[in-house]
Tab-separated table of C-alpha atoms in Angstrom:
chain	number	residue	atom	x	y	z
A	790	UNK	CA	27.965	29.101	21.944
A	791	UNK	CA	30.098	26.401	23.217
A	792	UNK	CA	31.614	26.127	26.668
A	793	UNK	CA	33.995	23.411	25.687
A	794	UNK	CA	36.023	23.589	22.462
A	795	UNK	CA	38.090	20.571	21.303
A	796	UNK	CA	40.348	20.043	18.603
A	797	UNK	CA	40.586	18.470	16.508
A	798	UNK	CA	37.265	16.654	15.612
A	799	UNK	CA	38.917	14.183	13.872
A	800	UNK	CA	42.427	12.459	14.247
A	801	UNK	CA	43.913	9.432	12.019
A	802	UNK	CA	47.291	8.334	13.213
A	803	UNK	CA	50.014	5.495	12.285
A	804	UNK	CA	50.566	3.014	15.450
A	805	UNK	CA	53.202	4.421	17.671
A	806	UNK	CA	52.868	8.200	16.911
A	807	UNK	CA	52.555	10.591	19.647
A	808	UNK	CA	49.058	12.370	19.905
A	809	UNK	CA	47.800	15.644	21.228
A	810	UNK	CA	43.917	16.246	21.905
A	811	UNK	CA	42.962	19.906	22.759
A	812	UNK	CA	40.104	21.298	25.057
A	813	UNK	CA	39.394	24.823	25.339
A	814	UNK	CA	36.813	25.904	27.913
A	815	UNK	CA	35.030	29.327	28.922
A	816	UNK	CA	33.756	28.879	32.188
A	817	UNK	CA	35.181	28.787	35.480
A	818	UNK	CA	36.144	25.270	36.521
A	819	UNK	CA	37.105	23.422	39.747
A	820	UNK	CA	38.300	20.219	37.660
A	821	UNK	CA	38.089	19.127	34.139
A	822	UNK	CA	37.480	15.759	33.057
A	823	UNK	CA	38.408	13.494	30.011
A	824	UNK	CA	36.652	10.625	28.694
A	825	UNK	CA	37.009	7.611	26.313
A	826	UNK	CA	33.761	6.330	23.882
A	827	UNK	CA	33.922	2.965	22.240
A	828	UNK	CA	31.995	2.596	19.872
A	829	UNK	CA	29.043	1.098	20.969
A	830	UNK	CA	28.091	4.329	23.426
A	831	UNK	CA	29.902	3.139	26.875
A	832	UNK	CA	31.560	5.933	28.476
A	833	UNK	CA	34.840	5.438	30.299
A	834	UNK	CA	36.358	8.356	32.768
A	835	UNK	CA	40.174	8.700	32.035
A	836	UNK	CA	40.800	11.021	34.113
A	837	UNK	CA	39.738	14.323	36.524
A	838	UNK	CA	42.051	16.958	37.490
A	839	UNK	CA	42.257	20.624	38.452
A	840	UNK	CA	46.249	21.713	38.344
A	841	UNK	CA	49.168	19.933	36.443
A	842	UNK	CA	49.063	17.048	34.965
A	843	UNK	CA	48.088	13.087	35.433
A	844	UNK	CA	49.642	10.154	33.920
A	845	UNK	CA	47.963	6.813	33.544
A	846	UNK	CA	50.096	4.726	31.495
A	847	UNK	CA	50.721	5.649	28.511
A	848	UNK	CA	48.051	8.467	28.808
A	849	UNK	CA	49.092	12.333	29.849
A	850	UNK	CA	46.662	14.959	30.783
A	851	UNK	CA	47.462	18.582	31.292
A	852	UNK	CA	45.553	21.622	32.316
A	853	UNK	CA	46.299	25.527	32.670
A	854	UNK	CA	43.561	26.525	34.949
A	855	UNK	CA	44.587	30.400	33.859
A	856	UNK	CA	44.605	29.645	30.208
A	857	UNK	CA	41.248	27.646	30.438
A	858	UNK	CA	42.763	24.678	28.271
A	859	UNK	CA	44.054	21.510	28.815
A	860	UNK	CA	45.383	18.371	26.889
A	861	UNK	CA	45.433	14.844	26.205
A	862	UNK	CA	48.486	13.249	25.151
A	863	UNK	CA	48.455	9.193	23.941
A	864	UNK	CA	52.457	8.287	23.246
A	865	UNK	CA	53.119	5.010	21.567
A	866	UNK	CA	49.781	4.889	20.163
A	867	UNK	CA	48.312	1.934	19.567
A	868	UNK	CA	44.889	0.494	17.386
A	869	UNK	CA	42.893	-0.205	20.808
A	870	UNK	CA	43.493	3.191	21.307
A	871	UNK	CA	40.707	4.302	18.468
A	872	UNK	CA	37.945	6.086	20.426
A	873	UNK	CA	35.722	9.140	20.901
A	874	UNK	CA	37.758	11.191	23.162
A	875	UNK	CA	35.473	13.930	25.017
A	876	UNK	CA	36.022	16.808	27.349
A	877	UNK	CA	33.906	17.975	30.465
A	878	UNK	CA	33.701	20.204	32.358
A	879	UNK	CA	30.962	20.871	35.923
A	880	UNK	CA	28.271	23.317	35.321
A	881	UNK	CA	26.491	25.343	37.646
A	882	UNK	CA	26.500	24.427	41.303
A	883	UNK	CA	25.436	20.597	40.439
A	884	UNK	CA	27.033	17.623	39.520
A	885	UNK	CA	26.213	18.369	35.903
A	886	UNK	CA	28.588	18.800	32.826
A	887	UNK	CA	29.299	20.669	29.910
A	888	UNK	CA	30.598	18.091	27.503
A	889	UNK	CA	32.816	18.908	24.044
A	890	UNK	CA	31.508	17.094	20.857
A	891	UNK	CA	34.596	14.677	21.024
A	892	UNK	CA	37.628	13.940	18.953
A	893	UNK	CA	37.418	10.882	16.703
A	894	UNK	CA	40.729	9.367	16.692
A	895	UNK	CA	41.489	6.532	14.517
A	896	UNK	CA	45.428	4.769	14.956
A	897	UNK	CA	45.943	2.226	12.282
A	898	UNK	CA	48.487	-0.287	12.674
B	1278	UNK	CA	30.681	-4.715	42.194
B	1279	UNK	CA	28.783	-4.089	38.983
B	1280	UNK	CA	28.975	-0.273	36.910
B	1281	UNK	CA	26.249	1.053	35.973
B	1282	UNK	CA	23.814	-1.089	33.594
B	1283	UNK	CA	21.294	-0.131	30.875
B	1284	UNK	CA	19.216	-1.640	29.419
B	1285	UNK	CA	17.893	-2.792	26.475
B	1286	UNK	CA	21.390	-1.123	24.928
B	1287	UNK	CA	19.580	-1.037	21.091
B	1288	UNK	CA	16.092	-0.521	20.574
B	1289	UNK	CA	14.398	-0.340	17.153
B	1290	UNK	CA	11.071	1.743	17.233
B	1291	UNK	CA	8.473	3.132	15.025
B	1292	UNK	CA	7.639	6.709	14.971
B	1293	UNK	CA	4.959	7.031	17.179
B	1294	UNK	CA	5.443	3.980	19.527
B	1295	UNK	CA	6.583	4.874	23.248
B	1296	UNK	CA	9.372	3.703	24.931
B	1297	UNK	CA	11.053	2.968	28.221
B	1298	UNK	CA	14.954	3.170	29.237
B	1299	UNK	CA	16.256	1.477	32.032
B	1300	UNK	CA	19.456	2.953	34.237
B	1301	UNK	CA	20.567	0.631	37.040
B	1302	UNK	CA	22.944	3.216	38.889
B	1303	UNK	CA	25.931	1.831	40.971
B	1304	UNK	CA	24.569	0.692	44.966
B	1305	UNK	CA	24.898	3.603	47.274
B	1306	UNK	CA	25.191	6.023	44.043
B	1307	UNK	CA	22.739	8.947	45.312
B	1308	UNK	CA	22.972	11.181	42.284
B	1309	UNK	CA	21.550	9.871	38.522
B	1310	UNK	CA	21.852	11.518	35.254
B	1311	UNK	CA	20.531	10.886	31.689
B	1312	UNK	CA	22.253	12.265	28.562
B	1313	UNK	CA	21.175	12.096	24.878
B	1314	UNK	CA	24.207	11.907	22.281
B	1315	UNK	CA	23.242	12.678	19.114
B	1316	UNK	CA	25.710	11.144	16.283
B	1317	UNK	CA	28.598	12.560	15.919
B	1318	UNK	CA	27.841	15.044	19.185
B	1319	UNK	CA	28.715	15.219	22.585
B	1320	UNK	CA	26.408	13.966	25.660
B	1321	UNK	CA	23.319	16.838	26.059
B	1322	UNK	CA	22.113	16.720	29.749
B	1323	UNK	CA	18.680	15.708	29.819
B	1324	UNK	CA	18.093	15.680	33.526
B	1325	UNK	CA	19.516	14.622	36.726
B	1326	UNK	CA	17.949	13.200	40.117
B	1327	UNK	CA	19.115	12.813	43.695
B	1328	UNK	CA	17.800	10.001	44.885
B	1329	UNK	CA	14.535	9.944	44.120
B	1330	UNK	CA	13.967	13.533	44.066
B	1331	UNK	CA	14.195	14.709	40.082
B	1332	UNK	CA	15.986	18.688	41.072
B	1333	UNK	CA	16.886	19.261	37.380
B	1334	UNK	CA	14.945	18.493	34.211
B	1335	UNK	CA	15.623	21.201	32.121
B	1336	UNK	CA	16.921	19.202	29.750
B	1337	UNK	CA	14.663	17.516	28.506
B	1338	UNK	CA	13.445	18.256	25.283
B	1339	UNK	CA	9.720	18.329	24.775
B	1340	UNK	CA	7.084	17.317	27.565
B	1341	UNK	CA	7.305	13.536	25.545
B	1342	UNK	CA	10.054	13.308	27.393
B	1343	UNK	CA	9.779	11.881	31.271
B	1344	UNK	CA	12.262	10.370	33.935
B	1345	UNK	CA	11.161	8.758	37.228
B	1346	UNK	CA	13.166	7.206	39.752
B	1347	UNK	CA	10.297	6.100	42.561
B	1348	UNK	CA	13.135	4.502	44.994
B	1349	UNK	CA	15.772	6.388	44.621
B	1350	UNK	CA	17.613	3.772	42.841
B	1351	UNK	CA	16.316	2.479	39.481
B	1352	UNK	CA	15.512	5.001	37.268
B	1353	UNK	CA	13.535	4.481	33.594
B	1354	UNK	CA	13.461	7.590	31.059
B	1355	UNK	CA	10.026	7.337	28.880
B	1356	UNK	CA	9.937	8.996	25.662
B	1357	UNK	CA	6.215	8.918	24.219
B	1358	UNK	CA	4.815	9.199	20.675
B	1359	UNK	CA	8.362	9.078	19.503
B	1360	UNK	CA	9.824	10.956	16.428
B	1361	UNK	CA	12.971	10.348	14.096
B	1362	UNK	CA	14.977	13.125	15.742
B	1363	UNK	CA	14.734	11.021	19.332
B	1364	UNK	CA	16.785	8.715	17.636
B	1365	UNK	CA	20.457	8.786	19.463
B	1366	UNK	CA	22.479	6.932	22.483
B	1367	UNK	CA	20.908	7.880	25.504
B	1368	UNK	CA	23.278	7.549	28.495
B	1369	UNK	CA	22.756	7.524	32.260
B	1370	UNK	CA	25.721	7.865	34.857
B	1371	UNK	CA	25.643	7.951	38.574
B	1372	UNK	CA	28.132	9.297	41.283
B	1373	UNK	CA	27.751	9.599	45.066
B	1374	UNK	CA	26.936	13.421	45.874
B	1375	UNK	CA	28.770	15.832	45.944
B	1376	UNK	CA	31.273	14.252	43.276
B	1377	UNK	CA	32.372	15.564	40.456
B	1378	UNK	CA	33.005	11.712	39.169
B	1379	UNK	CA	30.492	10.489	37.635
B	1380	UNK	CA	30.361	6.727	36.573
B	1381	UNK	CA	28.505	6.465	32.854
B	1382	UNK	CA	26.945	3.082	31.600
B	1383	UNK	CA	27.142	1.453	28.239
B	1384	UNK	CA	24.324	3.426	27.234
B	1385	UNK	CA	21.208	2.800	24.923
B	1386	UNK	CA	21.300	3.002	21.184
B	1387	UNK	CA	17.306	4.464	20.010
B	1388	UNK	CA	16.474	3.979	16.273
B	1389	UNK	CA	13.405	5.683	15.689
B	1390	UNK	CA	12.310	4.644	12.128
C-alpha cells in the first residue's frame, strides 16, 4: 500500500508545453512537499504548502487538503526542466516522510 | 553557508566488503535523516537522529545496516558484508527540529558488484 500516489511515472514533453504532475495521498497531512532529482541523486525542495497554491517562477503548486491531492504545474517548459519530480508527505509525529516513487519528466527542445 | 555534503557521492564495492557513508548536515541542523533510493523508486527512510540521539531506526533493513552520529553533527551510515541489493543512492537530509523542511544532500551512489 502506498500513501503517496503520483501520476504519471513518466512524462516526455516538447519545450514550451504546459505540464501537470499529480499526487494523491491517504493520510492526514499538515503540509505536502514537492521535490526536484537531477540526475546524479541531489535532492532539491521546490516547495511546502498546506492550503492553495505557491508560485515560484514558472512553477505552480496546488493542494486540496479535503480531496487529499495536489499538483505541480511547469508552464513554458523548458529542457533544464528534465528531472525526477517527487511528492512527500510527514509521517507520524516526526520529521519523517512518506515519499511517491517520482515522475520522470523529460522536455526536449 | 554550505548544504548538506556527502561524501564519497559514488562508491564501487564488492559483495562482501563493508562500507562507510558520510552526511555532513547543515551547522545548527539538530535533526539527520538517511534514505535509500532504489532505481527508479522513491527515497525509503532508513533512520533518523536528533542530534546525537538515533530515536528512529526502523528503517533500516537488516542488522548490516548501522548509523552513528557520536557529536551530534557528523553522521556516517555503515553497511557491512554488503550484498547486490544494497546497491542504490543513499541520501541524508537535515532540518532544524521541529521542521517539516528538510534540506537533502547530493547523495551517494553504492554499486555493489
Amino acid at each position: 500500500k502506498n500513501e503517496v500516489e503520483q501520476s504519471p511515472q513518466n512524462l516526455t514533453a516538447q519545450e514550451g508545453e504546459f505540464i501537470t504532475i499529480n499526487c494523491s495521498y491517504s493520510v492526514g497531512i499538515s503540509a505536502l512537499h514537492w521535490l526536484q532529482q537531477h540526475p546524479g541523486g541531489g535532492i532539491v525542495s521546490l516547495f511546502m504548502l498546506s492550503s492553495g497554491k505557491k508560485k515560484h517562477g514558472r512553477l505552480i503548486a496546488t493542494i486540496n487538503i479535503q480531496e487529499k491531492h495536489s499538483s505541480l504545474h511547469i508552464t513554458a517548459s523548458h529542457p533544464r526542466d528534465s528531472a525526477v519530480y517527487i511528492c512527500a508527505v510527514p509521517r507520524g509525529t516526526g520529521n519523517q516522510f512518506y515519499f511517491g516513487t517520482g515522475t520522470s519528466l523529460t522536455v526536449i527542445p | 553557508g554550505a548544504g548538506v555534503s556527502q561524501s564519497p557521492r559514488y562508491k564501487v564495492a564488492k559483495r562482501g566488503q563493508d562500507v562507510a557513508l558520510r552526511c555532513d548536515p547543515i551547522s545548527g541542523h539538530v535533526s539527520l535523516f538517511w534514505y535509500q533510493q532504489a532505481l527508479g523508486q522513491g527515497p525509503e527512510f532508513l533512520t533518523y537522529f536528533q542530534n546525537e540521539a538515533q530515536l528512529d531506526k526502523s528503517g533500516l533493513p537488516s542488522d548490516r545496516f548501522f548509523a552513528e552520529r557520536p557529536e551530534g553533527s557528523v553522521s556516517t551510515l555503515k553497511i557491512q558484508r554488503t550484498q547486490q541489493e544494497d546497491s542504490a543512492v543513499y541520501l541524508c537530509a537535515s532540518s532544524l527540529v521541529h521542521s517539516y523542511e528538510q534540506y537533502f544532500g547530493p547523495g551517494t551512489r553504492l554499486t555493489v558488484t
